[in-house]
C-alpha cells in the first residue's frame, strides 16, 4: 500500500509501509491464514535520535476508524517527538481504513469466515508483529517502545502492556473504559455522567431535557403528533416514530458530554441554546434551540445523523460490540435525565445473533484481559501503565481512577472529557489539561530513564543463565 | 466424558467433569468454533479447606500426553494438598487423551482445518476458561490459584502466569525450557549436557560412546555390515541403514540423561553396563552391553522403540514442533560425544511443510510470550513464577537459571534431572531433592500468605474507583 492520497498532507512522513502478508490468524496454523491481509502503518523518523542512542519509539494504536483521521487528530506523538527524540509509528487496526483482510470492508464483514478474525486479541498480536518488524528494520533492538491509544485504542494499549511487556515498555491508555465489561462497572455509569455534566453546567438546561421526553411522548400520542414533532424539529424526513427523535437527541447529549472540549465546550453551547431561548418558549422549542445552537441553523436535521449504516466505524464497532466488546450501557438510574431504558443482555444477544449469526461472549474480555479485582491482581504484577481520564467523560465510569501501584497509575482531571490528553496541544488549552499532559510525559520519561539504567545493568546479556 | 476406566484407580477422585462445549477457537468468532470440543479435567476436593477459608486451588496443566498418566505421575499436588488444604485440579491439554476436538485424535490431526487449533495460546486459554468455570462452580472467587506444569507443561504454566495473572496467582514451571526458542539458547545445549552427564558419570563410558559412532560406520561400510550390526545389536528387524541404530542409541542416551532419576539412576545403569563388560569386549560389544543393562535382556531390540508413529504424544508433539514449538536442537559441538549433526532450520521447515502443508513459525513463541532479554523485561514486571530445574537435565540448557526478581525466581539443583520436583515424593529421595521441593513449597506459601494480606486490604472492593 505504497502512497495514499489521503496522507499527502502528512508532511513529516518518511515512510509509509505495509507489512507484507500480515498473519490473518495469529492463533491458528491454517494455510489460508497467511495469504490475504496487508496492514497499513506509518512511520515518521524526522525526530528520531537513532538506534545508536536507543532513542524511544512512540507507537499509536489505531482503533475503530481509518488511520487517516488519527494522523492529524493525535497530537501527543508529534508534540513530544522532539523532547523524546522519538521514532513515531502509527498502526491501523485490522478491518478499518486500508487494513481490510481479503477484499473490501463490506465483503470482509459480510463473510462469516473472515469477520471472525476481527478481534482485539488478533489486533494486538498484529501490533506486536509490526513493532518487532520495525525494531528489526531500524536496528532498534534497545529502543524502548511506548504504546499510546485512546478510548478502545486506549484499552488496547493497556492490554498490550499486560500481554506483551517484552514488546512495549509502557502504555498510555487514554479514556480507556477497561472496567465497562462483565458487570464490573454499573450499567448506568455512562448516562449518569452525561446527566451530571448537564446538571453541573446548567440546572435549568438539565431540567428542560429531563422533562422533554414526556413532552415528546405527549405530542407524539396526538393524532397528528409525528407531523407536529417533524415540523417542530425540522426533520429532513417525516418522523415514522418518536423514538427516532429521542434517539437523535440522546446521541447529541451523549456526544457533547463525551467530547466537551475546550475552548468551545459544545455542552455549554447546547445549554446556552436551551436556556437562552426567548422567554415563554416551550420545552420542545427550547430543546430545538439547543439542537440549532449545536448543529447550526440548517434547513433540516437528519434524525439518522448518528446511525450511519455506511460508515466503517459504525459497522465495524457494531461487530466488535456484538462479539467481544459487550458494554452494558443503559439508562436505568432514577437520577438520570433520560427515561429508563435498561441494558438487557439477553435482548442484546438475540439482536447480535440475528445480525451476525454469532453469540456474543460477554465474559471473554475479562477472561482474557482480566478486570475483576484489578488492584488485588496487579498491584504486585505489571508496571508502566498510565490510565488517563477526564471525569466529565461518560466513559470514565468504566475507567481506572485509582493508582494500582507505583507505576500503574491513574491520572485524571475533574474537568476533562474524552481523550483530550492525546489531542494536539493548543494555545487555548486550560491549565488543568496542560498539567495532565505534563504529568503523563513526566511519568513516561521516568519509565524510559529507569529502562536505560536497566539496559546498562543487563547489557549484552542476551539470555538469563547462571 | 463422565467416568473413565483408566481413572478408576484414582481413589481421591471427587468429580470427573467435562466442560460442555469448550471453545475450540478462543480468538475467533466463527460459528463452527463452538460446537465440537469437550475437554477433560479432574477435580479432587478431598483435602480442600473450602471457599469460606479461601483455601487455594492447585492446578496441574496437562502437556503432550493423556491426563491418565499424569494423575499418578504427578506427586506434588497430592503430596502438598493437606498442607495447603488445596482443591486439586488436573486439566488435559487439547488434542491429547480424551480432549480431542471434533472426532478422533488421528482424524483431528489429519484435518488441516482442525489441527490449526492445536496451539499453546489456545491451550492456555482453555485452562483460563476451565479455572474460571471451576472457581464459579465452587464459589471460590477468593481462592488463590497456583498452576503447575513440567517440561512443555511447565512452559505453559510460566506463560499462563504472564498472560493470565488475574486467573493464577503464581506458577511452578518445572524443567521448562522457555529459552530454547529463536536462537536464545545455543543449539548445542541439549546434547552438550547429555555429554557432560556421561562424562561426569564415567569418563571411560563417555569415551566408549564417543568412539562408537565411527565404529558403527566402519562396520556398516563393509559388504555385509548391516547384517553384522543387526546381529551384534540383536535388532528385531534387519537394519536397513546404520542411521536407525545410531538414532536408537542417541535416543537412549538422551532419555537416560533427561530422566536420570534417583534412586536407580538409569544413566549409571547404562554406564555400568558399558564399563562392566568383560575385559577385552570391543567398543560395539560394550555399547550393546549398555543397551542390555538399560533395557533388560530381551530376545531382540526394536530400533523404532523411540519412533512411535501411532503414539499420540509422538504425533501431537511433532505437529506442535512443526508449527510453533520450533526448538533448534542439534549436535554441533566438537565437545559432544555425538557426531556433528547441526540443526538446519530451512531443512526443518521444508520437512514440516511436506508433512503438514504449513510453514512453521519459529519466531512466534518469542513474539507472543517473550524470551529475549528476559531479566531486562521482567525484573520490574511480573511476579510469582518459580523456574525449577535440575542441571543434569539436558533441557535445563533452555531453562531460566537465574532469579529475575524477588518473586520470579530460579530454583535448581546441580544433580537433578527432568521434572523430578513434581514427581511423587519417595522415601529414597536424596537430600538435595527434598530441599528443592521444600524451597518451592515455601515460596508458594509466601505468595499465598501475601495474597491473603492483600485480600483483606482490598476486600469488597470489586472495582477500582476513586
Coordinates of N, CA and C in Angstrom, one line a residue, chain A residues 23 25-31 34 112-113 116-117 119 121-122 132 141 161-166 179 184-185 319 323-324 358 361 364 366-370 373-377 379-383 397 399 401-402 412 450-451 454-455 458 461-466, chain B residues 23 25-31 34 112-113 116-117 119 121-122 132 141 161-166 179 184-185 319 323-324 358 361 364 366-370 373-377 379-383 397 399 401-402 412 450-451 454-455 458 461-466:
Chain A
X23 N -0.1 -11.8 9.3 CA -0.8 -13.0 9.6 C -2.3 -12.7 9.9
X25 N -4.6 -14.9 11.1 CA -4.9 -15.6 12.3 C -3.7 -16.0 13.1
X26 N -3.3 -15.2 14.1 CA -2.1 -15.4 14.8 C -2.2 -16.6 15.7
X27 N -3.4 -17.1 15.9 CA -3.6 -18.2 16.9 C -4.0 -19.5 16.2
X28 N -3.6 -19.6 15.0 CA -4.0 -20.8 14.2 C -2.9 -21.1 13.3
X29 N -3.0 -22.3 12.7 CA -2.0 -22.6 11.7 C -2.6 -23.2 10.4
X30 N -3.8 -22.6 10.1 CA -4.4 -23.0 8.9 C -3.7 -22.3 7.7
X31 N -3.5 -23.0 6.6 CA -2.8 -22.5 5.5 C -3.4 -21.2 5.0
X34 N -2.5 -17.1 5.9 CA -1.2 -16.4 5.6 C -1.2 -15.6 4.3
X112 N -18.8 -14.6 7.1 CA -18.6 -15.1 8.4 C -17.3 -15.7 8.7
X113 N -16.6 -16.2 7.7 CA -15.3 -16.8 7.9 C -14.2 -15.8 8.1
X116 N -14.6 -13.3 11.6 CA -14.2 -14.0 12.9 C -12.8 -13.5 13.3
X117 N -12.0 -13.1 12.4 CA -10.6 -12.7 12.7 C -10.6 -11.2 13.2
X119 N -10.9 -9.3 16.0 CA -11.0 -9.4 17.4 C -9.8 -8.6 18.0
X121 N -7.7 -9.5 20.4 CA -6.5 -10.3 20.6 C -5.7 -10.4 19.3
X122 N -6.4 -10.5 18.2 CA -5.7 -10.6 16.9 C -5.1 -9.2 16.6
X132 N 7.8 -5.4 16.3 CA 9.0 -6.2 16.3 C 9.7 -6.1 14.9
X141 N 16.8 -2.6 18.4 CA 16.6 -3.6 19.5 C 16.5 -3.0 20.8
X161 N 0.4 -3.7 27.0 CA 1.5 -3.7 28.0 C 1.4 -4.9 28.9
X162 N 0.1 -5.3 29.2 CA -0.1 -6.5 30.1 C 0.3 -7.8 29.4
X163 N 0.0 -7.9 28.1 CA 0.2 -9.1 27.4 C 1.5 -9.2 26.7
X164 N 2.1 -8.1 26.3 CA 3.3 -8.0 25.6 C 4.4 -7.1 26.2
X165 N 4.7 -7.3 27.5 CA 5.6 -6.4 28.2 C 7.0 -6.5 27.5
X166 N 7.3 -7.6 26.8 CA 8.5 -7.7 26.1 C 8.6 -6.9 24.8
X179 N -13.0 -1.2 32.5 CA -13.9 -1.8 33.5 C -15.3 -1.8 33.1
X184 N -18.6 -5.2 35.8 CA -17.6 -4.5 36.7 C -18.0 -3.1 37.1
X185 N -18.5 -2.4 36.1 CA -19.0 -1.0 36.3 C -20.5 -1.0 36.3
X319 N -20.0 -4.8 15.0 CA -19.5 -6.2 15.0 C -18.7 -6.4 16.3
X323 N -19.6 -9.1 19.4 CA -18.7 -10.3 19.6 C -18.1 -10.2 21.0
X324 N -17.1 -9.4 21.2 CA -16.5 -9.4 22.5 C -16.6 -8.1 23.3
X358 N -23.8 -15.1 15.3 CA -22.8 -15.5 16.3 C -23.2 -14.9 17.7
X361 N -19.8 -13.0 23.3 CA -19.1 -13.6 24.5 C -18.9 -12.5 25.5
X364 N -15.7 -12.8 27.8 CA -14.4 -13.1 27.2 C -13.3 -12.0 27.5
X366 N -13.0 -10.2 30.1 CA -12.4 -10.3 31.5 C -11.7 -11.6 31.6
X367 N -12.1 -12.6 30.8 CA -11.3 -13.9 30.9 C -9.9 -13.7 30.3
X368 N -9.8 -13.0 29.2 CA -8.5 -12.9 28.5 C -7.7 -11.7 29.1
X369 N -8.3 -10.6 29.4 CA -7.5 -9.5 29.9 C -7.6 -9.2 31.4
X370 N -8.6 -9.8 32.0 CA -8.8 -9.5 33.4 C -9.7 -8.3 33.6
X373 N -11.2 -7.3 40.3 CA -10.2 -7.2 41.4 C -8.9 -6.7 40.8
X374 N -9.0 -5.6 40.1 CA -7.8 -5.1 39.3 C -6.6 -4.8 40.3
X375 N -6.9 -4.1 41.4 CA -5.8 -3.7 42.3 C -5.2 -5.0 42.9
X376 N -6.1 -5.9 43.4 CA -5.6 -7.1 44.0 C -4.7 -7.9 43.1
X377 N -5.1 -7.9 41.8 CA -4.3 -8.8 40.9 C -3.0 -8.1 40.4
X379 N -1.4 -5.2 41.7 CA -0.5 -4.2 42.4 C 0.9 -4.8 42.7
X380 N 1.0 -6.2 42.6 CA 2.3 -6.8 42.7 C 2.7 -7.4 41.3
X381 N 1.9 -7.1 40.3 CA 2.2 -7.6 39.0 C 2.1 -6.4 38.0
X382 N 2.8 -6.5 37.0 CA 2.7 -5.4 35.9 C 3.4 -4.1 36.3
X383 N 3.6 -3.3 35.4 CA 4.1 -2.0 35.6 C 3.9 -1.1 34.4
X397 N -16.6 6.4 33.7 CA -17.3 5.5 34.6 C -16.8 4.0 34.5
X399 N -13.5 3.6 33.7 CA -12.1 3.8 33.7 C -11.4 3.4 35.0
X401 N -9.5 4.8 38.0 CA -9.3 6.1 38.5 C -8.5 6.1 39.8
X402 N -7.8 5.0 40.1 CA -7.0 4.9 41.3 C -5.7 4.3 40.9
X412 N -6.1 11.7 36.3 CA -7.3 12.2 35.8 C -7.5 13.7 36.1
X450 N 14.5 4.8 33.8 CA 14.8 3.5 34.5 C 15.2 2.4 33.6
X451 N 14.5 2.4 32.4 CA 14.9 1.4 31.4 C 16.3 1.6 31.0
X454 N 18.5 0.1 33.6 CA 18.4 -1.4 33.5 C 19.2 -1.9 32.3
X455 N 19.1 -1.2 31.2 CA 19.8 -1.6 30.0 C 21.3 -1.7 30.2
X458 N 22.0 -4.7 32.4 CA 21.9 -6.0 31.7 C 22.5 -6.1 30.3
X461 N 23.6 -9.2 27.9 CA 23.2 -10.5 28.4 C 22.0 -10.9 27.7
X462 N 22.2 -11.6 26.6 CA 21.1 -11.9 25.7 C 20.2 -12.9 26.3
X463 N 20.7 -13.7 27.3 CA 19.8 -14.6 27.9 C 20.1 -14.8 29.4
X464 N 19.2 -15.3 30.1 CA 19.4 -15.4 31.6 C 20.1 -16.8 31.8
X465 N 21.2 -16.8 32.4 CA 21.8 -18.1 32.8 C 22.7 -17.9 34.0
X466 N 23.1 -18.9 34.6 CA 23.8 -18.8 35.9 C 25.3 -18.8 35.6
Chain B
X23 N -14.6 -23.8 24.1 CA -14.5 -23.1 22.8 C -13.3 -23.6 22.1
X25 N -12.0 -22.3 19.3 CA -11.1 -21.2 18.9 C -11.4 -19.9 19.7
X26 N -10.6 -19.7 20.7 CA -10.8 -18.6 21.6 C -10.6 -17.2 21.0
X27 N -9.9 -17.2 19.8 CA -9.5 -16.0 19.3 C -10.3 -15.7 18.0
X28 N -11.4 -16.3 17.8 CA -12.2 -16.1 16.6 C -13.7 -16.1 17.0
X29 N -14.5 -15.7 16.0 CA -15.9 -15.7 16.3 C -16.7 -16.4 15.1
X30 N -16.0 -17.5 14.7 CA -16.7 -18.2 13.6 C -17.7 -19.2 14.3
X31 N -18.9 -19.3 13.7 CA -19.9 -20.1 14.3 C -19.4 -21.5 14.6
X34 N -17.7 -23.3 18.1 CA -18.4 -23.5 19.4 C -19.1 -24.8 19.6
X112 N -6.6 -30.4 8.2 CA -5.9 -29.1 8.2 C -6.7 -28.0 8.9
X113 N -8.0 -28.1 8.8 CA -8.8 -27.1 9.4 C -8.9 -27.2 10.9
X116 N -5.2 -26.8 13.1 CA -4.8 -25.4 13.3 C -5.1 -24.9 14.6
X117 N -6.1 -25.5 15.3 CA -6.5 -25.0 16.7 C -5.6 -25.6 17.7
X119 N -2.7 -25.2 19.4 CA -1.6 -24.3 19.7 C -1.6 -24.0 21.2
X121 N -1.4 -21.1 22.7 CA -2.2 -20.0 23.1 C -3.6 -20.4 23.3
X122 N -4.1 -21.3 22.4 CA -5.5 -21.8 22.6 C -5.5 -22.7 23.9
X132 N -11.7 -20.6 35.6 CA -12.7 -19.6 36.0 C -14.1 -20.3 36.2
X141 N -14.3 -17.7 44.5 CA -13.8 -16.4 43.9 C -12.5 -16.0 44.5
X161 N 1.0 -17.6 33.9 CA 1.1 -16.6 34.9 C 1.4 -15.2 34.3
X162 N 2.2 -15.2 33.2 CA 2.4 -13.9 32.5 C 1.2 -13.4 31.8
X163 N 0.4 -14.3 31.1 CA -0.7 -13.8 30.3 C -2.0 -13.7 31.1
X164 N -2.1 -14.5 32.1 CA -3.4 -14.5 32.9 C -3.1 -14.3 34.4
X165 N -2.5 -13.3 34.8 CA -2.2 -13.1 36.2 C -3.5 -12.9 37.0
X166 N -4.6 -12.6 36.3 CA -5.9 -12.4 37.0 C -6.5 -13.8 37.3
X179 N 13.6 -20.8 27.1 CA 14.6 -20.1 26.3 C 15.2 -20.9 25.1
X184 N 17.7 -18.2 21.3 CA 18.0 -17.6 22.6 C 19.1 -18.5 23.3
X185 N 18.9 -19.8 23.2 CA 19.9 -20.7 23.8 C 20.7 -21.3 22.6
X319 N 3.5 -32.3 15.5 CA 2.7 -31.1 15.0 C 3.1 -29.8 15.7
X323 N 4.8 -26.5 14.1 CA 4.1 -25.2 14.0 C 4.7 -24.1 14.8
X324 N 4.6 -24.2 16.1 CA 5.2 -23.1 16.9 C 6.4 -23.4 17.8
X358 N 2.1 -26.7 6.2 CA 2.1 -25.4 6.9 C 3.5 -25.0 7.2
X361 N 6.4 -21.4 12.4 CA 6.6 -20.0 12.7 C 7.6 -20.0 13.9
X364 N 7.3 -17.1 16.5 CA 6.0 -16.8 17.2 C 6.1 -16.9 18.7
X366 N 8.5 -16.4 20.8 CA 9.1 -15.2 21.4 C 8.3 -13.9 21.1
X367 N 7.5 -13.9 20.0 CA 6.7 -12.8 19.7 C 5.5 -12.7 20.7
X368 N 4.9 -13.9 21.0 CA 3.7 -13.9 21.9 C 4.1 -13.9 23.3
X369 N 5.1 -14.7 23.7 CA 5.4 -14.9 25.1 C 6.7 -14.2 25.5
X370 N 7.5 -13.7 24.6 CA 8.7 -13.1 25.0 C 9.8 -14.1 25.2
X373 N 16.0 -11.0 26.3 CA 16.2 -10.1 27.4 C 15.2 -10.2 28.6
X374 N 15.1 -11.5 29.0 CA 14.1 -11.8 30.0 C 14.2 -11.0 31.3
X375 N 15.4 -10.9 31.7 CA 15.6 -10.1 33.0 C 15.3 -8.7 32.8
X376 N 15.8 -8.1 31.7 CA 15.5 -6.7 31.4 C 14.0 -6.4 31.4
X377 N 13.3 -7.3 30.7 CA 11.9 -7.1 30.5 C 11.1 -7.4 31.8
X379 N 12.1 -7.9 35.2 CA 12.5 -7.7 36.6 C 11.7 -6.6 37.3
X380 N 11.1 -5.7 36.5 CA 10.1 -4.8 37.1 C 8.7 -5.1 36.7
X381 N 8.5 -6.2 36.0 CA 7.1 -6.6 35.6 C 7.0 -8.0 36.0
X382 N 5.8 -8.4 36.3 CA 5.5 -9.8 36.6 C 5.9 -10.2 38.0
X383 N 5.4 -11.3 38.5 CA 5.7 -11.8 39.8 C 5.3 -13.3 39.9
X397 N 19.4 -26.5 29.6 CA 20.1 -25.6 28.8 C 19.2 -24.5 28.2
X399 N 16.5 -23.4 30.1 CA 15.8 -23.0 31.3 C 16.2 -21.7 31.8
X401 N 17.8 -20.0 34.8 CA 18.6 -20.4 35.9 C 19.1 -19.3 36.8
X402 N 18.4 -18.2 36.7 CA 18.9 -17.0 37.5 C 17.6 -16.3 38.0
X412 N 17.2 -24.4 41.3 CA 17.8 -25.5 40.6 C 18.6 -26.4 41.5
X450 N 1.0 -13.6 51.2 CA 1.0 -12.2 50.8 C -0.4 -11.9 50.2
X451 N -0.9 -12.9 49.4 CA -2.2 -12.7 48.8 C -3.3 -12.6 49.8
X454 N -3.2 -9.1 51.0 CA -3.8 -8.2 50.0 C -5.3 -8.3 50.0
X455 N -5.8 -9.6 50.2 CA -7.2 -9.8 50.1 C -8.0 -9.0 51.2
X458 N -7.9 -5.4 50.3 CA -8.8 -4.9 49.2 C -10.2 -5.5 49.2
X461 N -13.8 -4.7 47.5 CA -13.6 -3.6 46.5 C -13.6 -4.2 45.2
X462 N -14.8 -4.4 44.6 CA -14.9 -5.1 43.4 C -14.3 -4.4 42.2
X463 N -14.2 -3.1 42.3 CA -13.6 -2.4 41.2 C -12.8 -1.2 41.7
X464 N -11.9 -0.8 40.9 CA -11.0 0.3 41.3 C -11.7 1.6 41.0
X465 N -12.0 2.5 42.0 CA -12.5 3.8 41.7 C -12.0 4.7 42.7
X466 N -12.2 6.0 42.4 CA -11.7 7.0 43.4 C -12.7 7.4 44.4

